[in-house]
Short mmCIF file of C-alpha atoms and ligand atoms in Angstrom, two decimals:
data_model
loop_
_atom_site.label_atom_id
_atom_site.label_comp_id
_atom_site.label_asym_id
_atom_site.label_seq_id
_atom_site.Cartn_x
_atom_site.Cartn_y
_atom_site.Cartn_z
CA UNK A 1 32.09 -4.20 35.04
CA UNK A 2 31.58 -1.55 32.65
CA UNK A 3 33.47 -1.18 29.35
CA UNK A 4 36.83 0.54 28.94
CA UNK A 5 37.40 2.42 25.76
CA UNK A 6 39.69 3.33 23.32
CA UNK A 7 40.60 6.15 24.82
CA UNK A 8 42.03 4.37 28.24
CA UNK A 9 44.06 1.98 27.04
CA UNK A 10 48.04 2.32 26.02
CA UNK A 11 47.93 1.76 22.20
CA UNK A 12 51.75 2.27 21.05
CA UNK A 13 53.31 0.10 19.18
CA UNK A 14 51.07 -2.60 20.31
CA UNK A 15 49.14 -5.10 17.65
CA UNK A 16 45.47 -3.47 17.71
CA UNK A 17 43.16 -5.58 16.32
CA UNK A 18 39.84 -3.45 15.46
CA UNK A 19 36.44 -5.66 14.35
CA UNK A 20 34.81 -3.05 12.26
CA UNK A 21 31.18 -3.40 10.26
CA UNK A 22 32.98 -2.63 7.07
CA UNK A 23 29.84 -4.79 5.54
CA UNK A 24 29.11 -2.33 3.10
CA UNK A 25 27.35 -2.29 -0.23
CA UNK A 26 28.81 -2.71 -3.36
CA UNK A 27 28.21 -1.60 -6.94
CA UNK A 28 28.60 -4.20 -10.09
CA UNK A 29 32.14 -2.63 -10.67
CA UNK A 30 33.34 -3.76 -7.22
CA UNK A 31 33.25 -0.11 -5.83
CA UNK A 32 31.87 0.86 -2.41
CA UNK A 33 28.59 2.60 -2.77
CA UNK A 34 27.63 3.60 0.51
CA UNK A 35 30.35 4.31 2.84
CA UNK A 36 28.54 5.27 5.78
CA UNK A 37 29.98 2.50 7.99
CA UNK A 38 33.19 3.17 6.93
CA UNK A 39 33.20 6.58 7.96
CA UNK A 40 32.04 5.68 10.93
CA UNK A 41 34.58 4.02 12.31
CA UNK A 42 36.88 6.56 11.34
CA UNK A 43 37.43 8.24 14.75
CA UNK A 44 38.60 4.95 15.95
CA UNK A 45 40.85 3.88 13.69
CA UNK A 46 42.54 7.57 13.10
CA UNK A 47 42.45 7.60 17.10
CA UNK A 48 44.23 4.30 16.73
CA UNK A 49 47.13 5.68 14.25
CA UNK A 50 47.35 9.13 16.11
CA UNK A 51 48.57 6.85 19.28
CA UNK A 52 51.32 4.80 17.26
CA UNK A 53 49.33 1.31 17.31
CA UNK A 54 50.05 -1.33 14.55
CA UNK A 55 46.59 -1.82 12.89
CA UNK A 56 44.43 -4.90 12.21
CA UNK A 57 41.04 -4.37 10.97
CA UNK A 58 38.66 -7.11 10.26
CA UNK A 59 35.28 -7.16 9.12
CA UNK A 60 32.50 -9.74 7.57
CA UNK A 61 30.67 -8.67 4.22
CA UNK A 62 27.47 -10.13 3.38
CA UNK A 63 26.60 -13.64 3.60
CA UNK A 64 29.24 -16.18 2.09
CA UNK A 65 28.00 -19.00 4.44
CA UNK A 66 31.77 -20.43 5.56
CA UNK A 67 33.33 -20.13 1.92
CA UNK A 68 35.27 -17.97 -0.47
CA UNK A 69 33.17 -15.65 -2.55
CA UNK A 70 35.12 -13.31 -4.66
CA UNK A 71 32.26 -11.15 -4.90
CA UNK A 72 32.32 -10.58 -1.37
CA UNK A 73 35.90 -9.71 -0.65
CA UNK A 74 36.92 -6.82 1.46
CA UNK A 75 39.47 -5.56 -1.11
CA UNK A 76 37.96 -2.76 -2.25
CA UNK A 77 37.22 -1.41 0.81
CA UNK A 78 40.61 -1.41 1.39
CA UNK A 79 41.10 0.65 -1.43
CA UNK A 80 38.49 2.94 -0.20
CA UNK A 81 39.50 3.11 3.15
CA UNK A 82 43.23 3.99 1.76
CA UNK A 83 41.28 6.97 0.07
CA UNK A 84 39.30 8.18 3.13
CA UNK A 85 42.38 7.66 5.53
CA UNK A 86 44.45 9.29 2.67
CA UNK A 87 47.09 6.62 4.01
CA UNK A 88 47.64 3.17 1.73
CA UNK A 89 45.69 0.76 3.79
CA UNK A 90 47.60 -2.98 2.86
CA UNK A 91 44.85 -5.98 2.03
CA UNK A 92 45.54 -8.94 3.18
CA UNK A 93 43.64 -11.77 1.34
CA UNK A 94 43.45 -14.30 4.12
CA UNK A 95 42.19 -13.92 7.90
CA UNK A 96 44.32 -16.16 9.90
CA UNK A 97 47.48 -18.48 9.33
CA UNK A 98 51.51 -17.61 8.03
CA UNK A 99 50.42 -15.51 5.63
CA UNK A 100 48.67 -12.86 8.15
CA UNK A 101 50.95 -13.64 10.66
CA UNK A 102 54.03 -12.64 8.71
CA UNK A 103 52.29 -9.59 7.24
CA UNK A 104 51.38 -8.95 11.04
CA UNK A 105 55.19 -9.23 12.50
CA UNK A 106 56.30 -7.11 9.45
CA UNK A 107 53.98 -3.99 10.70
CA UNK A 108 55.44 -0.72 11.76
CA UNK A 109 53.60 1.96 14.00
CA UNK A 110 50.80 3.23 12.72
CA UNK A 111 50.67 0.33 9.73
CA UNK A 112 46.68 -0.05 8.73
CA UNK A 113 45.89 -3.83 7.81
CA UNK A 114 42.49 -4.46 6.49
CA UNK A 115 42.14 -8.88 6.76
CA UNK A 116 40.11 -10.78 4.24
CA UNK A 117 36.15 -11.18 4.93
CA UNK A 118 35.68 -12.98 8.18
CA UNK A 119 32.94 -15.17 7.37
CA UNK A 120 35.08 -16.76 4.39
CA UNK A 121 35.71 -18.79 7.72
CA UNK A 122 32.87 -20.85 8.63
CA UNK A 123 34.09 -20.50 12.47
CA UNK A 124 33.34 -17.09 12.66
CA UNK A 125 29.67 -17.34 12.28
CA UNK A 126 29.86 -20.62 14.46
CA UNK A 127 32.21 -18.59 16.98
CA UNK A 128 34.64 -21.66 16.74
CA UNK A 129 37.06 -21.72 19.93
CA UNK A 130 39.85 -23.16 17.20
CA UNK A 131 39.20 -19.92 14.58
CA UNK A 132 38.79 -17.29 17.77
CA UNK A 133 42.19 -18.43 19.30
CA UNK A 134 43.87 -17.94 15.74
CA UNK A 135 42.26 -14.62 15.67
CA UNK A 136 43.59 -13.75 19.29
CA UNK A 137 46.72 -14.80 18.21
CA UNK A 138 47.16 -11.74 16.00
CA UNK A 139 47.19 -9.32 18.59
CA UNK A 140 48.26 -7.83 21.95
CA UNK A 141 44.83 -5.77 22.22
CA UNK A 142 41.32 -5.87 20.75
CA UNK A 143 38.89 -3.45 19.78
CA UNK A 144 35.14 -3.74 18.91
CA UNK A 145 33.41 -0.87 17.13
CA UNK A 146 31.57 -2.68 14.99
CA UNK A 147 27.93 -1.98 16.56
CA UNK A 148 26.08 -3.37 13.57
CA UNK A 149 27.50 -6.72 14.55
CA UNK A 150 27.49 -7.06 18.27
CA UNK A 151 24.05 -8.99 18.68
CA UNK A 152 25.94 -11.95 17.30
CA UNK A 153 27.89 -14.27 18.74
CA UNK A 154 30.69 -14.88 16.47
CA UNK A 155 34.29 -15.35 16.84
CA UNK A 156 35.37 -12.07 16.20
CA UNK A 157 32.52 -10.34 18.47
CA UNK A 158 32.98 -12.39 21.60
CA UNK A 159 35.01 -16.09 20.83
CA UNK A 160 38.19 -14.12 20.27
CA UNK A 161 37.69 -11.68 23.48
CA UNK A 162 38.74 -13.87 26.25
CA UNK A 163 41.64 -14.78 24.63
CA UNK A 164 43.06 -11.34 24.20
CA UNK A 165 45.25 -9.96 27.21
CA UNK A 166 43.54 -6.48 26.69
CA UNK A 167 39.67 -5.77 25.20
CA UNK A 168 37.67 -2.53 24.65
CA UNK A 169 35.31 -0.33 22.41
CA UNK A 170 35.61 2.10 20.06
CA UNK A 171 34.29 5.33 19.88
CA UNK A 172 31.31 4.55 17.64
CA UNK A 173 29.88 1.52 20.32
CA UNK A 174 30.05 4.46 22.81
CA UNK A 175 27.88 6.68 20.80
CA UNK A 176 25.85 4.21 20.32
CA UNK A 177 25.79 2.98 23.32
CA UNK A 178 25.50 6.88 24.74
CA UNK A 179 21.95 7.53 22.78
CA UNK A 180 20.28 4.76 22.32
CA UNK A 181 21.14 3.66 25.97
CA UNK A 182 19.74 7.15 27.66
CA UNK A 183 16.49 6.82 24.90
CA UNK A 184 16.00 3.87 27.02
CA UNK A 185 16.99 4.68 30.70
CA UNK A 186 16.88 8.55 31.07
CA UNK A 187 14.95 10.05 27.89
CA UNK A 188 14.54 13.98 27.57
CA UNK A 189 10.29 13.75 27.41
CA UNK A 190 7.75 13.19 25.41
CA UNK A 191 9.90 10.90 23.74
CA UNK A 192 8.07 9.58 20.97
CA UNK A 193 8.84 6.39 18.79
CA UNK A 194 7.68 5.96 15.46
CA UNK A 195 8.05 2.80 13.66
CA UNK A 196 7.31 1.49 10.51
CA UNK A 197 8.33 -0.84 8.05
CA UNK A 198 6.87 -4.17 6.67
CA UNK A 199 6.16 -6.59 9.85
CA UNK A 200 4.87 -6.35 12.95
CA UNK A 201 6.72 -9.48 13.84
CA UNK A 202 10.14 -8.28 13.21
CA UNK A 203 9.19 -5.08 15.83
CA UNK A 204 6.87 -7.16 18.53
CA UNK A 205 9.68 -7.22 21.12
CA UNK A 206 10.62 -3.49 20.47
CA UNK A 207 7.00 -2.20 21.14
CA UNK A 208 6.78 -4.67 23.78
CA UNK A 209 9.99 -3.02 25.83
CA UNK A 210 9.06 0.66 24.59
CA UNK A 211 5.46 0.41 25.60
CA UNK A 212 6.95 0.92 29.32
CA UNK A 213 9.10 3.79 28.04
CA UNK A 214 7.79 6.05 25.90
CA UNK A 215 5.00 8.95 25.94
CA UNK A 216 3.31 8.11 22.29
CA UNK A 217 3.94 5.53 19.88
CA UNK A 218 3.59 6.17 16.29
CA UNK A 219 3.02 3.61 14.14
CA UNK A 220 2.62 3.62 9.73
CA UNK A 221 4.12 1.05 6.94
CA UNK A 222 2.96 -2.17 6.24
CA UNK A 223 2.69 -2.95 10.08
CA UNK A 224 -0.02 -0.57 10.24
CA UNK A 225 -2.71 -2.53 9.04
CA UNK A 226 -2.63 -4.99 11.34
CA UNK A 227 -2.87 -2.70 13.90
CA UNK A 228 -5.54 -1.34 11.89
CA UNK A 229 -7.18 -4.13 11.45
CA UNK A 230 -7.37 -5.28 15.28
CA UNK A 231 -8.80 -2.17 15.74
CA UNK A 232 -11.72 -3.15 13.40
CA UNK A 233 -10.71 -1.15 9.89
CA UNK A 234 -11.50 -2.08 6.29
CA UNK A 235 -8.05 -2.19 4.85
CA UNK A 236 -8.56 -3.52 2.14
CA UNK A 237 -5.59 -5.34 0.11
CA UNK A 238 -3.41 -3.58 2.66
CA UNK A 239 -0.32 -5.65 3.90
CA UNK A 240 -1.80 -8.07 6.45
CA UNK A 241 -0.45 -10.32 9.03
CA UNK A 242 -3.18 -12.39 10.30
CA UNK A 243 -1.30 -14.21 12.83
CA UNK A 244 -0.78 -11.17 14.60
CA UNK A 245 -4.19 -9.46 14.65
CA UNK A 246 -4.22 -10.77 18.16
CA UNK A 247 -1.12 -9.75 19.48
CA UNK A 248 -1.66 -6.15 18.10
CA UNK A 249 -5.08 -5.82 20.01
CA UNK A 250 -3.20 -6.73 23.19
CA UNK A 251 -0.27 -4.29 22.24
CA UNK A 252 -2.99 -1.64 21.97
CA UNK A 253 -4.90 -2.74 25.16
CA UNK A 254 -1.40 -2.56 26.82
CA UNK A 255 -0.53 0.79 25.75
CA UNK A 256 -4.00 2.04 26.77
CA UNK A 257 -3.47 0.52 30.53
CA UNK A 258 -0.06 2.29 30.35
CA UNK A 259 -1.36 5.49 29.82
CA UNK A 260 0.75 5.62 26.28
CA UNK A 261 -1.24 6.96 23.77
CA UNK A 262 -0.57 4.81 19.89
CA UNK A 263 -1.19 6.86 17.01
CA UNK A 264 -2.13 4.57 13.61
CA UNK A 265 -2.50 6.38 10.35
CA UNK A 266 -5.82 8.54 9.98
CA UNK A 267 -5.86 8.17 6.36
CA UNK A 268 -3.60 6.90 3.22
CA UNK A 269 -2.45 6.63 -0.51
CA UNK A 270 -3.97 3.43 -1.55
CA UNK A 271 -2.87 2.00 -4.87
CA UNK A 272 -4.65 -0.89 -7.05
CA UNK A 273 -0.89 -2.74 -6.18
CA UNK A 274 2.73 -2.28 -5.35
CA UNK A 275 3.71 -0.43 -8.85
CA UNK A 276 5.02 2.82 -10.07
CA UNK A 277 2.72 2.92 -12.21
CA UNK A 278 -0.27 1.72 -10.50
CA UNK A 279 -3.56 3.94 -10.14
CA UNK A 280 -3.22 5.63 -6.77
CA UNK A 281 -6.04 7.16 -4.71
CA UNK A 282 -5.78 9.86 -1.48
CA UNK A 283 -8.32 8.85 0.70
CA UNK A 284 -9.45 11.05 3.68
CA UNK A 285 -10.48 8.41 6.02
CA UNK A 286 -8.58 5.33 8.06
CA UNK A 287 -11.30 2.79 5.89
CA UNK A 288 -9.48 1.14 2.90
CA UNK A 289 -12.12 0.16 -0.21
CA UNK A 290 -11.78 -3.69 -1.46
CA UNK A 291 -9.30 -4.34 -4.15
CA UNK A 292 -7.08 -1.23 -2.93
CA UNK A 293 -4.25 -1.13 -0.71
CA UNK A 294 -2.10 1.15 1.56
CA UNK A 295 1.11 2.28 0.37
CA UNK A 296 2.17 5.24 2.23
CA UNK A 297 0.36 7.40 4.91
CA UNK A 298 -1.98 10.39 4.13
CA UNK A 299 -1.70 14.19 4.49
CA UNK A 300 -3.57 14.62 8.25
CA UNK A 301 -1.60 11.66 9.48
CA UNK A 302 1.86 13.44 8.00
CA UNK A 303 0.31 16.62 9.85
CA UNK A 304 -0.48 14.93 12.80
CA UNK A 305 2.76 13.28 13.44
CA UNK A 306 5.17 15.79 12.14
CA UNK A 307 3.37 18.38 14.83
CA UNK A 308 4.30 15.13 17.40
CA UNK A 309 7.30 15.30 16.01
CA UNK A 310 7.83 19.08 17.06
CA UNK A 311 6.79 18.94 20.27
CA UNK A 312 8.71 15.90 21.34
CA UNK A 313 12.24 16.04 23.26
CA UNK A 314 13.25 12.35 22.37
CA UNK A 315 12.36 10.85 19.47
CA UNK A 316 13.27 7.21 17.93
CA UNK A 317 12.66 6.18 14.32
CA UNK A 318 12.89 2.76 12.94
CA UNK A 319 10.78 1.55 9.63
CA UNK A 320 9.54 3.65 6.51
CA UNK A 321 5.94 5.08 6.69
CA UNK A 322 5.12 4.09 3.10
CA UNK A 323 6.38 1.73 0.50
CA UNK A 324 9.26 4.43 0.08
CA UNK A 325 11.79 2.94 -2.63
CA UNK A 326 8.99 3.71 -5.24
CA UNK A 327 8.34 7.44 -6.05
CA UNK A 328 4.98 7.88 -5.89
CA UNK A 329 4.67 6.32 -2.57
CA UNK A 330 7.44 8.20 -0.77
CA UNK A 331 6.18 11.68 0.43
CA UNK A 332 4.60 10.71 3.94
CA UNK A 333 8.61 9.13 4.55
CA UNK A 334 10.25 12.29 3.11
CA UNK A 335 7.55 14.53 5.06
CA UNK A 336 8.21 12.70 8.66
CA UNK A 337 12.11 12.42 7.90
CA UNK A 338 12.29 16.34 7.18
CA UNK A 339 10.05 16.36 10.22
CA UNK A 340 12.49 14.97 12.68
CA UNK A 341 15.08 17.09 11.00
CA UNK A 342 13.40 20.19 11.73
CA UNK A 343 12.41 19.36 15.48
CA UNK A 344 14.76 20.36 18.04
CA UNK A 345 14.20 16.77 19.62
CA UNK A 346 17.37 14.15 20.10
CA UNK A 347 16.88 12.29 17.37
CA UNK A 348 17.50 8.54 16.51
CA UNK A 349 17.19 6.89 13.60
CA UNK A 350 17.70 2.99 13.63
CA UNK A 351 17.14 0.40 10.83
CA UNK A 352 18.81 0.26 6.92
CA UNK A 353 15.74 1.63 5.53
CA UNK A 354 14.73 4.37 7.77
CA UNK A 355 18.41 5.34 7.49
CA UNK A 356 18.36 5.26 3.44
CA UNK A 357 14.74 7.66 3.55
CA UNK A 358 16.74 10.26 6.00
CA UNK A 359 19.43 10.00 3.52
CA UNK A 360 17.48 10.24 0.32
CA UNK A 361 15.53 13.08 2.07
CA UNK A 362 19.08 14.77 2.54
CA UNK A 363 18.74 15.69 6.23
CA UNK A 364 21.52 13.37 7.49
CA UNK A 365 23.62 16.28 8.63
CA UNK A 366 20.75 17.55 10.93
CA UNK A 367 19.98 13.84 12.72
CA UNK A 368 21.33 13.79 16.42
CA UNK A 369 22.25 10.43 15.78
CA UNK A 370 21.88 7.82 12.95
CA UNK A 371 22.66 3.78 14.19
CA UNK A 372 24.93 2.28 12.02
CA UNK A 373 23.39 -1.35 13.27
CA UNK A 374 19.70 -2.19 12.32
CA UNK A 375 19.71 -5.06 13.37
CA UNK A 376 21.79 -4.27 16.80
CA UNK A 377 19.58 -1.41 17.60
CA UNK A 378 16.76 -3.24 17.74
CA UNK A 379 17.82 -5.90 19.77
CA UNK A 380 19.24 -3.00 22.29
CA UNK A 381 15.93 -1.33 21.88
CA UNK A 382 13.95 -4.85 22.95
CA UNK A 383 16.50 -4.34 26.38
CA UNK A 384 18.32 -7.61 24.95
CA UNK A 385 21.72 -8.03 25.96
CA UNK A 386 23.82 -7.87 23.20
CA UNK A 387 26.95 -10.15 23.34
CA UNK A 388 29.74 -8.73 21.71
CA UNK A 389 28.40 -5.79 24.43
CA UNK A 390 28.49 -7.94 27.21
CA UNK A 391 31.60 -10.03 26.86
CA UNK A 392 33.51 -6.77 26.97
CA UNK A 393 31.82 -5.77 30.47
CA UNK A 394 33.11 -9.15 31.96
P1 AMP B 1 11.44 -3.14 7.54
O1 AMP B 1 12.67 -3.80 7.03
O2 AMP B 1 10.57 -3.99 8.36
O3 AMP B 1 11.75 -1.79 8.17
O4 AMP B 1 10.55 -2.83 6.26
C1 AMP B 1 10.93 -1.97 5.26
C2 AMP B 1 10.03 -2.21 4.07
O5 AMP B 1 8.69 -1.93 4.42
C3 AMP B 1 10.33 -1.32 2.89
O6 AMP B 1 10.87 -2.10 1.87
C4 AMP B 1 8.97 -0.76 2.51
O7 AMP B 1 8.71 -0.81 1.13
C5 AMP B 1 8.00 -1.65 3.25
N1 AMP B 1 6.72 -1.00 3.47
C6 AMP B 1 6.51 0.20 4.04
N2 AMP B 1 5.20 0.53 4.00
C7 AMP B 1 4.56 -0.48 3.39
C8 AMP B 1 3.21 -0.72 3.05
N3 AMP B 1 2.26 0.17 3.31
N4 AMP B 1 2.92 -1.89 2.43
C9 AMP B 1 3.89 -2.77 2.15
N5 AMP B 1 5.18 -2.61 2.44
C10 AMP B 1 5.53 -1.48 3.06
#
């Protein structure tokens, strides 16, 4: 069965309730400092008021582990949401019981509820039948368009779902769903990845499943050097994971049987260590001395994959090329995120820290398509099937 959306099913004056990835950061003054997930399920929910529905929205934030943190509640959210909706957006503080109930039967059309963090519950994360029938309970229909969370099995992702009459998707699972989804089974070609980040073995499965689908894989970051490093390269201090010096020589033997051609940085910024203020070093070659490490990719290697870059027609990002959060060691990210922003390729970005780098480098606006779910993105991108996906095809 394939998933219905939004858009085809009869919202007015029914209970709607919407699981949204409201999991958002917060400053020390309990305002919302990056509202990119908010925003992004806009669409839905103003699709949701436009069509008369009463409102539920419920979302986790952070990690509270099955208990009340105060420092995790989704009040001011609600506040902000009221702001971005430029509608007052009611806060319930509680997810299930009297309390929500009676705040639920008291809705009119086109009412916005935001619930309490989910996970204050410790059935949510254990996707407790008890806690996912009280959640059913509060609605006629439900809606997921929380993408970030949908590679977890919790009671408001897939417990809840069978026990609602009527289930869907929003409009941001089916962008989601739309690019990342044709990356994998129809890409426009070359499509390139490039990855980066810390580990190789957060990304193993990932380059395992795109090793069969794309033209050239890019690799830089931390997970570099073990790649480098199979290959036989000095690197140094460099960010090492011995374990997996194996597994990244038969990645690259793999790739080379494929016909897919992996690019590893051609030379680096090495620094004495991970500090600002460190002494730094360009080095011209793919050899690292002793005592010096790689912390961000080198001008030929910026060349050579920006011109990739250009010339590709699909191209995924996940994982910063250099040790980006500190100054000094941010240009090859900037350079490769303005990069993708110039190329007229379909462009992905996936992952919390490629995303921050595209929006530090202030290209958002010219991205085909930024994930809102690291995590989720990956799993998709390993061609894992992602239940809070799949219990909506049933
Ligand atoms: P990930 O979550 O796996 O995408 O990793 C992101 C982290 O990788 C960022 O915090 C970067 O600072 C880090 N990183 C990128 N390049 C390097 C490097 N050359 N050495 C160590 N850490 C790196």
């Amino acid at each position: 069965m394939s998933i219905t959306y939004i858009d085809h099913i009869d919202l007015k004056g029914k209970r709607v309730f919407i699981r949204v990835d409201f999991n958002v950061p917060l400053s020390d003054d309990k305002k919302v400092s990056d509202d990119t997930r908010i925003k992004a399920a806009l669409p839905t929910i103003n699709y949701a008021i436009e069509k008369e529905a009463k409102i539920i929205l419920a979302s986790h934030l952070g990690r509270p582990k099955g208990k009340i943190v105060n420092d995790m509640s989704l009040k001011p959210v609600a506040d902000h949401l009221s702001s971005l909706l430029n509608k007052k957006v009611n806060f319930v503080p509680d997810t299930i019981g009297e309390m929500v109930q009676n705040e639920i039967s008291s809705l009119k059309e086109k009412d916005v509820i935001l619930l309490e963090n989910l996970r204050f519950y410790p059935g949510e994360e254990k996707n407790d039948p008890e806690f996912s029938k009280q959640l059913a309970s509060l609605c006629d229909i439900y809606i997921n368009d929380a993408f970030g969370a949908v590679h977890r099995a919790h009671a408001s992702t897939v417990g809840m779902v069978r026990y609602v009459k009527e289930k869907g998707a929003g409009f941001l699972i089916k962008k989601e769903l739309k690019y990342l989804g044709e990356a994998l089974s129809n890409p426009k070609r070359p499509f390139v990845a490039m990855l980066g980040g810390a580990k190789v073995s957060d990304k193993i499965g990932v380059i395992e499943n795109l090793l069969t689908k794309v033209d050239k894989l890019l690799i830089g970051g931390g997970m570099a050097y073990t790649f480098l490093k199979a290959q036989g390269v000095e690197i140094g201090n460099s960010l090492l994971e011995t374990d997996k010096v194996g597994l990244a020589k038969n990645l690259l033997k793999e790739a080379n049987q494929n016909g897919i051609e992996v690019l590893l940085p051609e030379d680096h910024l090495i620094a004495k260590k991970v500090d600002a203020k460190a002494e730094t070093k360009a080095i011209s070659n793919k050899e690292i001395p002793s005592g010096w490490m790689g912390v961000d990719i080198g001008e030929k290697t910026i060349e050579k994959f920006s011109f990739i870059i250009k010339e590709a027609k699909t191209v995924f990002w996940n994982g910063p090329m250099g040790i980006f959060e500190i100054e000094a060691f941010s240009r090859g990210t900037m350079m490769i995120a303005k990069a993708l922003a110039e190329s007229n390729a379909i462009s992905i970005v996936g992952g919390g820290d490629s995303v921050a780098a595209i929006n530090k480098a202030k290209v958002a606006q010219k991205i085909t398509h930024i994930s809102t779910g690291g995590g989720a993105s990956l799993e998709f991108l390993e061609g894992k099937k992602l239940p809070g996906i799949a219990i909506l095809e049933e």
